[in-house]
CSV table of C-alpha atoms in Angstrom, one decimal:
chain,number,residue,atom,x,y,z
A,1,UNK,CA,67.8,106.0,96.0
A,2,UNK,CA,66.3,102.7,96.3
A,3,UNK,CA,65.3,102.9,92.2
A,4,UNK,CA,68.8,104.4,91.6
A,5,UNK,CA,70.0,101.3,93.4
A,6,UNK,CA,68.4,98.8,90.9
A,7,UNK,CA,69.4,100.5,88.4
A,8,UNK,CA,72.2,100.6,89.4
A,9,UNK,CA,72.7,96.7,89.0
A,10,UNK,CA,71.1,95.9,86.3
A,11,UNK,CA,73.0,98.2,83.8
A,12,UNK,CA,76.3,98.2,86.0
A,13,UNK,CA,75.8,94.0,87.1
A,14,UNK,CA,79.8,92.8,86.3
A,15,UNK,CA,80.8,95.9,89.8
A,16,UNK,CA,78.3,93.3,91.6
A,17,UNK,CA,79.5,89.7,90.7
A,18,UNK,CA,82.2,89.2,93.4
A,19,UNK,CA,79.9,90.5,96.4
A,20,UNK,CA,76.9,87.9,95.5
A,21,UNK,CA,79.6,85.3,95.2
A,22,UNK,CA,79.7,86.1,99.1
A,23,UNK,CA,76.3,86.5,99.5
A,24,UNK,CA,75.1,82.5,98.2
A,25,UNK,CA,78.5,80.6,100.0
A,26,UNK,CA,77.3,82.3,102.6
A,27,UNK,CA,74.4,81.9,102.8
A,28,UNK,CA,74.9,78.1,101.7
A,29,UNK,CA,76.8,77.8,104.2
A,30,UNK,CA,74.7,79.2,107.1
A,31,UNK,CA,71.4,76.9,105.7
A,32,UNK,CA,73.6,73.8,105.8
A,33,UNK,CA,74.3,74.2,108.6
A,34,UNK,CA,71.4,74.8,110.0
A,35,UNK,CA,68.9,72.1,108.5
A,36,UNK,CA,71.6,70.6,111.4
A,37,UNK,CA,68.6,72.2,114.1
A,38,UNK,CA,66.1,71.6,111.8
A,39,UNK,CA,66.6,68.1,111.9
A,40,UNK,CA,67.4,67.8,115.5
A,41,UNK,CA,64.2,68.6,116.3
A,42,UNK,CA,62.6,65.7,113.8
A,43,UNK,CA,60.8,63.7,116.6
A,44,UNK,CA,62.6,60.3,117.7
A,45,UNK,CA,65.8,61.2,117.5
A,46,UNK,CA,67.9,59.7,121.0
A,47,UNK,CA,69.4,62.6,122.6
A,48,UNK,CA,73.3,62.3,121.9
A,49,UNK,CA,72.6,62.6,118.0
A,50,UNK,CA,70.2,66.0,118.6
A,51,UNK,CA,72.9,67.3,121.0
A,52,UNK,CA,75.8,66.4,117.9
A,53,UNK,CA,74.2,68.5,115.9
A,54,UNK,CA,72.3,71.6,117.6
A,55,UNK,CA,76.5,71.7,118.7
A,56,UNK,CA,78.1,71.6,115.3
A,57,UNK,CA,74.6,73.9,114.4
A,58,UNK,CA,75.6,76.1,117.0
A,59,UNK,CA,79.4,76.7,115.9
A,60,UNK,CA,80.3,76.1,112.6
A,61,UNK,CA,77.0,78.3,112.0
A,62,UNK,CA,78.3,81.4,114.4
A,63,UNK,CA,81.6,81.2,112.5
A,64,UNK,CA,79.5,80.9,109.3
A,65,UNK,CA,77.8,84.7,110.2
A,66,UNK,CA,81.4,85.6,111.2
A,67,UNK,CA,82.9,85.6,107.9
A,68,UNK,CA,79.8,86.1,105.5
A,69,UNK,CA,80.1,89.5,107.3
A,70,UNK,CA,83.8,89.8,106.1
A,71,UNK,CA,84.0,88.3,102.6
A,72,UNK,CA,81.1,90.6,102.5
A,73,UNK,CA,82.3,93.8,104.1
A,74,UNK,CA,85.5,93.5,102.1
A,75,UNK,CA,84.1,93.0,98.4
A,76,UNK,CA,81.7,96.3,99.4
A,77,UNK,CA,84.8,98.5,100.9
A,78,UNK,CA,86.1,97.4,97.7
A,79,UNK,CA,83.3,98.3,95.4
A,80,UNK,CA,82.9,101.4,96.6
A,81,UNK,CA,86.2,103.0,96.9
A,82,UNK,CA,86.5,102.2,93.0
A,83,UNK,CA,83.1,104.2,92.7
A,84,UNK,CA,84.7,107.3,94.7
A,85,UNK,CA,84.0,109.4,91.8
A,86,UNK,CA,81.5,108.2,91.0
A,87,UNK,CA,79.4,108.5,95.0
A,88,UNK,CA,81.4,112.9,94.4
A,89,UNK,CA,79.8,113.0,91.4
A,90,UNK,CA,76.1,112.5,92.8
A,91,UNK,CA,76.9,114.2,95.9
A,92,UNK,CA,78.1,116.8,93.6
A,93,UNK,CA,74.8,116.4,91.9
A,94,UNK,CA,73.0,117.8,95.2
A,95,UNK,CA,72.3,113.7,97.3
A,96,UNK,CA,73.2,113.9,100.7
A,97,UNK,CA,76.2,111.2,101.7
A,98,UNK,CA,72.7,109.8,103.4
A,99,UNK,CA,71.3,109.2,100.6
A,100,UNK,CA,74.4,107.5,98.6
A,101,UNK,CA,74.1,104.9,102.0
A,102,UNK,CA,70.6,104.4,100.8
A,103,UNK,CA,70.7,103.8,97.6
A,104,UNK,CA,74.6,101.8,98.7
A,105,UNK,CA,72.7,99.8,101.3
A,106,UNK,CA,69.7,98.7,98.7
A,107,UNK,CA,72.6,98.0,96.5
A,108,UNK,CA,74.4,95.3,98.7
A,109,UNK,CA,71.0,93.7,99.7
A,110,UNK,CA,69.3,93.6,96.2
A,111,UNK,CA,72.8,91.4,95.5
A,112,UNK,CA,72.5,90.0,98.5
A,113,UNK,CA,68.7,88.3,98.3
A,114,UNK,CA,69.6,87.0,94.8
A,115,UNK,CA,72.5,84.8,96.6
A,116,UNK,CA,70.5,83.5,99.0
A,117,UNK,CA,68.1,82.7,97.2
A,118,UNK,CA,70.4,80.7,94.8
A,119,UNK,CA,72.0,78.9,97.8
A,120,UNK,CA,69.0,77.5,98.5
A,121,UNK,CA,69.4,74.5,96.4
A,122,UNK,CA,73.0,73.9,97.4
A,123,UNK,CA,72.3,73.9,101.3
A,124,UNK,CA,69.2,71.2,100.4
A,125,UNK,CA,72.4,68.7,98.9
A,126,UNK,CA,75.0,70.5,101.9
A,127,UNK,CA,72.8,69.8,104.6
A,128,UNK,CA,71.9,65.6,103.2
A,129,UNK,CA,75.6,65.4,102.5
A,130,UNK,CA,76.7,66.7,106.0
A,131,UNK,CA,74.2,64.1,107.8
A,132,UNK,CA,75.2,61.8,105.7
A,133,UNK,CA,79.3,62.1,107.1
A,134,UNK,CA,77.8,62.4,111.2
A,135,UNK,CA,75.8,59.2,109.9
A,136,UNK,CA,79.1,57.7,109.0
A,137,UNK,CA,81.4,58.3,112.2
A,138,UNK,CA,78.2,56.6,114.3
A,139,UNK,CA,77.2,59.5,115.7
A,140,UNK,CA,73.9,60.0,114.5
A,141,UNK,CA,71.8,57.4,114.0
A,142,UNK,CA,71.2,56.0,110.8
A,143,UNK,CA,67.3,55.7,110.9
A,144,UNK,CA,67.3,60.0,111.3
A,145,UNK,CA,65.8,61.8,107.8
A,146,UNK,CA,67.7,65.4,107.0
A,147,UNK,CA,64.9,68.2,107.5
A,148,UNK,CA,65.7,72.0,105.2
A,149,UNK,CA,63.2,73.5,107.2
A,150,UNK,CA,62.0,77.4,108.7
A,151,UNK,CA,65.3,77.7,110.6
A,152,UNK,CA,67.8,76.8,108.1
A,153,UNK,CA,65.8,78.7,105.5
A,154,UNK,CA,65.3,81.8,108.1
A,155,UNK,CA,68.7,82.1,109.9
A,156,UNK,CA,70.0,81.8,106.5
A,157,UNK,CA,68.5,85.0,104.5
A,158,UNK,CA,67.7,87.4,107.6
A,159,UNK,CA,71.6,87.1,108.5
A,160,UNK,CA,73.5,87.2,105.1
A,161,UNK,CA,70.8,89.9,104.5
A,162,UNK,CA,71.6,91.7,107.9
A,163,UNK,CA,76.0,91.3,107.0
A,164,UNK,CA,75.3,92.9,103.6
A,165,UNK,CA,72.9,95.9,104.9
A,166,UNK,CA,76.0,96.3,107.8
A,167,UNK,CA,78.9,95.7,105.7
A,168,UNK,CA,77.6,98.4,103.0
A,169,UNK,CA,76.6,100.4,105.8
A,170,UNK,CA,80.2,100.3,106.8
A,171,UNK,CA,82.1,100.6,103.6
A,172,UNK,CA,80.0,104.4,103.6
A,173,UNK,CA,80.4,105.7,106.3
A,174,UNK,CA,84.6,104.5,106.1
A,175,UNK,CA,85.2,105.9,102.7
A,176,UNK,CA,83.2,109.1,104.4
A,177,UNK,CA,83.7,110.1,107.9
A,178,UNK,CA,86.8,111.2,109.6
A,179,UNK,CA,90.9,108.4,108.9
A,180,UNK,CA,91.7,108.9,112.4
A,181,UNK,CA,89.4,108.1,115.0
A,182,UNK,CA,88.8,105.2,112.6
A,183,UNK,CA,92.4,104.2,113.2
A,184,UNK,CA,92.1,105.3,116.8
A,185,UNK,CA,89.5,102.5,116.6
A,186,UNK,CA,91.5,100.4,114.9
A,187,UNK,CA,94.0,100.0,117.1
A,188,UNK,CA,92.6,100.0,120.0
A,189,UNK,CA,90.8,96.8,118.3
A,190,UNK,CA,93.6,95.1,117.8
A,191,UNK,CA,96.4,96.0,121.3
A,192,UNK,CA,92.3,94.4,123.0
A,193,UNK,CA,93.3,91.2,120.9
A,194,UNK,CA,96.0,90.9,121.8
A,195,UNK,CA,96.0,91.0,125.1
A,196,UNK,CA,92.8,88.7,125.4
A,197,UNK,CA,94.8,86.3,123.3
A,198,UNK,CA,98.1,86.8,125.1
A,199,UNK,CA,96.0,85.6,128.1
A,200,UNK,CA,94.1,83.3,126.8
A,201,UNK,CA,97.1,81.3,125.2
A,202,UNK,CA,98.9,81.6,128.6
A,203,UNK,CA,96.2,79.5,130.7
A,204,UNK,CA,96.2,76.6,129.1
A,205,UNK,CA,100.1,76.1,131.4
A,206,UNK,CA,96.9,76.3,133.8
A,207,UNK,CA,95.3,73.2,133.0
A,208,UNK,CA,96.0,69.6,133.0
A,209,UNK,CA,96.9,66.9,129.7
A,210,UNK,CA,93.6,65.6,130.5
A,211,UNK,CA,91.0,67.9,129.9
A,212,UNK,CA,88.3,67.9,127.9
A,213,UNK,CA,88.4,71.8,127.1
A,214,UNK,CA,92.6,71.7,126.5
A,215,UNK,CA,92.0,72.3,122.7
A,216,UNK,CA,89.9,75.4,123.3
A,217,UNK,CA,92.4,78.0,125.4
A,218,UNK,CA,94.9,77.9,122.9
A,219,UNK,CA,92.9,78.1,119.7
A,220,UNK,CA,90.8,80.6,120.4
A,221,UNK,CA,94.4,82.3,121.3
A,222,UNK,CA,95.5,81.9,117.9
A,223,UNK,CA,93.0,83.2,116.2
A,224,UNK,CA,92.5,86.7,119.3
A,225,UNK,CA,95.9,86.9,118.2
A,226,UNK,CA,95.3,86.9,114.4
A,227,UNK,CA,92.7,89.1,114.4
A,228,UNK,CA,94.4,91.6,116.6
A,229,UNK,CA,97.6,90.7,114.2
A,230,UNK,CA,95.3,91.0,111.1
A,231,UNK,CA,93.9,94.5,112.8
A,232,UNK,CA,97.2,96.3,112.5
A,233,UNK,CA,97.6,94.8,108.5
A,234,UNK,CA,98.3,98.4,107.2
A,235,UNK,CA,100.9,99.5,110.2
A,236,UNK,CA,102.7,96.1,109.9
A,237,UNK,CA,102.8,96.1,106.2
A,238,UNK,CA,104.5,100.0,106.0
A,239,UNK,CA,107.3,98.9,109.7
A,240,UNK,CA,108.7,95.8,106.9
A,241,UNK,CA,108.2,98.3,103.1
A,242,UNK,CA,110.7,100.6,105.7
A,243,UNK,CA,113.3,98.1,105.9
A,244,UNK,CA,112.8,96.4,102.6
A,245,UNK,CA,115.0,96.5,99.5
A,246,UNK,CA,114.8,94.5,97.0
A,247,UNK,CA,117.9,94.5,93.8
A,248,UNK,CA,116.8,94.9,90.0
A,249,UNK,CA,113.9,97.3,89.2
A,250,UNK,CA,110.9,95.7,89.8
A,251,UNK,CA,111.7,94.5,92.8
A,252,UNK,CA,111.8,98.6,93.4
A,253,UNK,CA,109.5,99.7,91.8
A,254,UNK,CA,107.2,96.9,93.6
A,255,UNK,CA,108.2,98.5,97.1
A,256,UNK,CA,107.5,101.6,96.3
A,257,UNK,CA,103.6,100.5,95.2
A,258,UNK,CA,103.0,99.0,98.2
A,259,UNK,CA,104.0,101.6,100.4
A,260,UNK,CA,101.9,103.7,98.4
A,261,UNK,CA,98.5,101.2,98.4
A,262,UNK,CA,99.4,99.9,101.9
A,263,UNK,CA,96.8,101.1,103.2
A,264,UNK,CA,94.3,99.8,100.3
A,265,UNK,CA,95.8,96.4,100.6
A,266,UNK,CA,94.8,96.1,104.1
A,267,UNK,CA,92.1,94.1,103.3
A,268,UNK,CA,94.1,91.5,102.1
A,269,UNK,CA,97.4,91.0,104.3
A,270,UNK,CA,94.3,90.5,106.7
A,271,UNK,CA,92.6,86.8,105.1
A,272,UNK,CA,96.4,86.7,104.3
A,273,UNK,CA,96.5,86.7,107.9
A,274,UNK,CA,93.5,85.3,109.8
A,275,UNK,CA,94.0,81.6,106.9
A,276,UNK,CA,97.5,81.6,108.5
A,277,UNK,CA,97.2,81.6,111.5
A,278,UNK,CA,93.4,79.4,111.5
A,279,UNK,CA,94.1,77.1,110.3
A,280,UNK,CA,97.8,76.6,110.9
A,281,UNK,CA,96.7,76.4,114.3
A,282,UNK,CA,93.2,73.8,114.1
A,283,UNK,CA,94.5,71.2,112.2
A,284,UNK,CA,97.8,70.8,113.7
A,285,UNK,CA,96.8,70.8,117.0
A,286,UNK,CA,94.1,68.4,115.6
A,287,UNK,CA,96.8,66.7,114.6
A,288,UNK,CA,98.5,66.2,117.7
A,289,UNK,CA,95.3,65.6,119.7
A,290,UNK,CA,95.1,62.8,117.5
A,291,UNK,CA,98.1,60.6,116.9
A,292,UNK,CA,97.6,61.3,121.1
A,293,UNK,CA,95.2,59.2,121.2
A,294,UNK,CA,97.0,56.6,119.1
A,295,UNK,CA,99.2,56.2,121.2
A,296,UNK,CA,97.4,55.6,124.8
A,297,UNK,CA,95.1,53.9,123.5
A,298,UNK,CA,91.7,55.7,124.2
A,299,UNK,CA,89.4,54.8,121.9
A,300,UNK,CA,87.2,58.1,121.0
A,301,UNK,CA,84.0,59.5,122.2
A,302,UNK,CA,81.0,60.7,120.3
A,303,UNK,CA,82.2,63.7,121.8
A,304,UNK,CA,85.2,63.6,119.9
A,305,UNK,CA,84.6,62.9,117.0
A,306,UNK,CA,82.1,66.0,117.0
A,307,UNK,CA,84.7,67.9,117.6
A,308,UNK,CA,86.8,66.5,115.0
A,309,UNK,CA,84.2,66.8,112.6
A,310,UNK,CA,83.8,70.6,113.8
A,311,UNK,CA,87.4,71.3,113.1
A,312,UNK,CA,87.8,69.8,110.2
A,313,UNK,CA,84.5,71.1,108.8
A,314,UNK,CA,86.0,74.9,110.9
A,315,UNK,CA,88.4,74.9,108.8
A,316,UNK,CA,86.7,74.0,105.2
A,317,UNK,CA,84.3,76.3,105.8
A,318,UNK,CA,88.0,79.3,106.3
A,319,UNK,CA,89.3,77.5,103.5
A,320,UNK,CA,86.6,79.0,101.3
A,321,UNK,CA,85.6,82.4,103.2
A,322,UNK,CA,89.4,83.1,102.3
A,323,UNK,CA,89.9,82.2,99.2
A,324,UNK,CA,86.9,84.1,98.0
A,325,UNK,CA,87.9,87.3,99.5
A,326,UNK,CA,91.3,87.3,98.5
A,327,UNK,CA,89.9,86.5,95.0
A,328,UNK,CA,88.1,88.9,94.9
A,329,UNK,CA,89.6,91.9,95.6
A,330,UNK,CA,93.2,90.4,94.4
A,331,UNK,CA,90.9,90.9,90.9
A,332,UNK,CA,89.5,94.3,91.7
A,333,UNK,CA,92.7,95.6,93.2
A,334,UNK,CA,94.4,94.4,90.1
A,335,UNK,CA,91.8,95.4,87.6
A,336,UNK,CA,91.4,99.0,89.5
A,337,UNK,CA,95.1,99.2,88.4
A,338,UNK,CA,94.4,99.2,84.6
A,339,UNK,CA,95.3,103.5,83.6
A,340,UNK,CA,98.8,102.3,86.1
A,341,UNK,CA,99.5,100.0,83.5
A,342,UNK,CA,98.6,101.3,80.5
A,343,UNK,CA,101.2,104.3,81.8
A,344,UNK,CA,104.3,101.9,82.6
A,345,UNK,CA,104.0,100.1,78.8
A,346,UNK,CA,103.2,104.3,77.8
A,347,UNK,CA,106.5,104.7,79.4
A,348,UNK,CA,109.0,102.2,78.2
A,349,UNK,CA,108.2,98.9,80.4
A,350,UNK,CA,107.5,95.3,78.8
A,351,UNK,CA,103.8,93.6,79.7
A,352,UNK,CA,107.3,90.6,81.5
A,353,UNK,CA,108.0,93.4,83.7
A,354,UNK,CA,104.7,95.0,85.0
A,355,UNK,CA,104.3,90.9,85.8
A,356,UNK,CA,107.2,90.6,86.9
A,357,UNK,CA,106.6,94.1,89.5
A,358,UNK,CA,103.0,92.5,90.6
A,359,UNK,CA,104.9,89.5,90.7
A,360,UNK,CA,107.2,90.2,93.0
A,361,UNK,CA,104.2,91.9,95.6
A,362,UNK,CA,102.4,89.3,95.4
A,363,UNK,CA,105.5,88.0,97.1
A,364,UNK,CA,105.7,90.6,99.7
A,365,UNK,CA,102.1,90.0,100.8
A,366,UNK,CA,102.0,86.3,100.7
A,367,UNK,CA,104.9,86.5,103.1
A,368,UNK,CA,104.4,88.9,105.1
A,369,UNK,CA,100.5,87.2,105.6
A,370,UNK,CA,102.2,84.6,105.8
A,371,UNK,CA,105.2,85.1,109.1
A,372,UNK,CA,102.5,86.5,110.5
A,373,UNK,CA,99.6,84.7,110.6
A,374,UNK,CA,102.2,81.6,111.5
A,375,UNK,CA,103.7,83.7,115.0
A,376,UNK,CA,99.9,83.9,115.8
A,377,UNK,CA,99.3,80.0,114.7
A,378,UNK,CA,102.6,79.6,116.7
A,379,UNK,CA,101.5,81.3,120.0
A,380,UNK,CA,98.3,78.6,120.7
A,381,UNK,CA,100.1,76.0,118.9
A,382,UNK,CA,103.3,75.0,121.2
A,383,UNK,CA,101.8,75.4,125.0
A,384,UNK,CA,98.8,72.9,123.6
A,385,UNK,CA,101.9,69.9,122.2
A,386,UNK,CA,103.6,71.2,126.2
A,387,UNK,CA,100.6,70.6,127.8
A,388,UNK,CA,98.9,67.3,125.7
A,389,UNK,CA,102.3,65.2,124.1
A,390,UNK,CA,104.8,67.4,126.5
A,391,UNK,CA,106.9,68.1,123.1
A,392,UNK,CA,107.1,71.4,122.8
A,393,UNK,CA,107.3,72.0,118.4
A,394,UNK,CA,105.4,68.5,116.9
A,395,UNK,CA,106.5,67.0,113.9
A,396,UNK,CA,102.7,67.5,112.1
A,397,UNK,CA,103.1,71.1,111.9
A,398,UNK,CA,105.8,71.4,109.2
A,399,UNK,CA,103.6,69.1,107.1
A,400,UNK,CA,100.8,71.4,107.8
A,401,UNK,CA,101.9,74.8,107.4
A,402,UNK,CA,103.6,73.8,103.6
A,403,UNK,CA,101.0,72.9,102.6
A,404,UNK,CA,98.7,76.2,104.1
A,405,UNK,CA,101.7,78.7,102.5
A,406,UNK,CA,101.6,76.4,99.4
A,407,UNK,CA,97.7,77.4,99.3
A,408,UNK,CA,98.4,80.9,100.0
A,409,UNK,CA,101.1,81.5,98.1
A,410,UNK,CA,98.9,79.9,95.2
A,411,UNK,CA,95.6,81.7,95.6
A,412,UNK,CA,96.9,84.9,95.4
A,413,UNK,CA,100.3,85.1,92.7
A,414,UNK,CA,97.9,83.3,90.7
A,415,UNK,CA,94.9,85.5,91.3
A,416,UNK,CA,97.1,88.5,90.9
A,417,UNK,CA,99.7,87.3,88.0
A,418,UNK,CA,96.3,86.2,85.6
A,419,UNK,CA,94.3,89.3,86.2
A,420,UNK,CA,97.3,91.0,85.4
A,421,UNK,CA,97.6,89.2,82.2
A,422,UNK,CA,93.7,89.4,81.2
A,423,UNK,CA,93.6,93.5,81.6
A,424,UNK,CA,97.8,94.0,79.3
A,425,UNK,CA,95.8,92.8,76.7
A,426,UNK,CA,94.1,95.9,76.2
A,427,UNK,CA,96.0,98.1,74.1
A,428,UNK,CA,98.0,100.9,76.8
A,429,UNK,CA,96.9,103.4,75.0
A,430,UNK,CA,93.3,101.8,75.2
A,431,UNK,CA,94.1,101.4,79.2
A,432,UNK,CA,95.2,104.8,80.1
A,433,UNK,CA,91.9,106.7,77.7
A,434,UNK,CA,89.4,104.1,78.9
A,435,UNK,CA,90.1,104.3,82.9
A,436,UNK,CA,90.7,108.8,82.4
């Protein structure tokens, strides 16, 4: 099956580009930050600088590992779904599901290995730039040189390959195992995340304004709430669509399409919820903290500067990965609808009307993801602001929220419409014939 996996990659490389990009970005992030471990281990570096570098590597490296897994998992899930007919043909030809799993896992590992190898050069450059940021802010001495050693290299390759193998295995498992058990496990995980998130957020009120860990509880609580909403994405979308009515043929068809494809769109909605919640909550709380410190005339110490740098860095990584996940998922999902678009055009729809339907679908998805992401973000922002500054709704929230929404809408709408335009370039008869 390994030979078949390599042959599949060689003959159809286009289907693996999304996985390659996810693996490349993930390995680059992991290597970049884990190179701080190598740098911190050099002889002669002071304890404060070593602690700053190790902390950044540990915190962001952990986030990076999770994001790599989810990014690769989202692309592989779409890939396996699109190859359902091919995999079923292999099954009918005598291949067992175990053999098919080994083939898909082998494909993912081979592609991830290439992505990790390509990421080594950018990771070296990224590590040097990150060290420059710490040195410019006075957190690390200027005499410290960047080191890209075995910790960065081995962790980047190992984590990327492990994430690719695990994501591929789970993607095939979801396609072959009973859906009822999956839904129960997902629902249990979702409600557990919501309960723990609510408790964590509420614990903020038991803390004092001067507590150094004040931001941790509402931030992690908001993340857990967003994870809970994300796991319930399919149910939330179906509930909304049951109560939603859009005017005009395009609106009616958009709601109908979304209702039928709610399961397939769960990954897109999950990305939107997580992006909105984590970005809005983290940036707003950091803005409140910085403004409060400035008003009180407090000079930030090294720990405060490190925390601020990490917050902005984590948000930047999340933005990059979620954008990649959204673009990959939307591109694959829209390209897969070539036959559907061709049938609509043969039935009398114009390309403009098809674009109108896709645009309406994108608006509904964006609004749904932004709404639940905002709810999760506010659940963490409000308690933090009340305890830290005696306000309820911080003024910094609105500007940050508008920027986050603009990015989410631009990525979702831009990718959907641009991909649809590309698909519509093919004649309708040709699109229906090729897809069939």
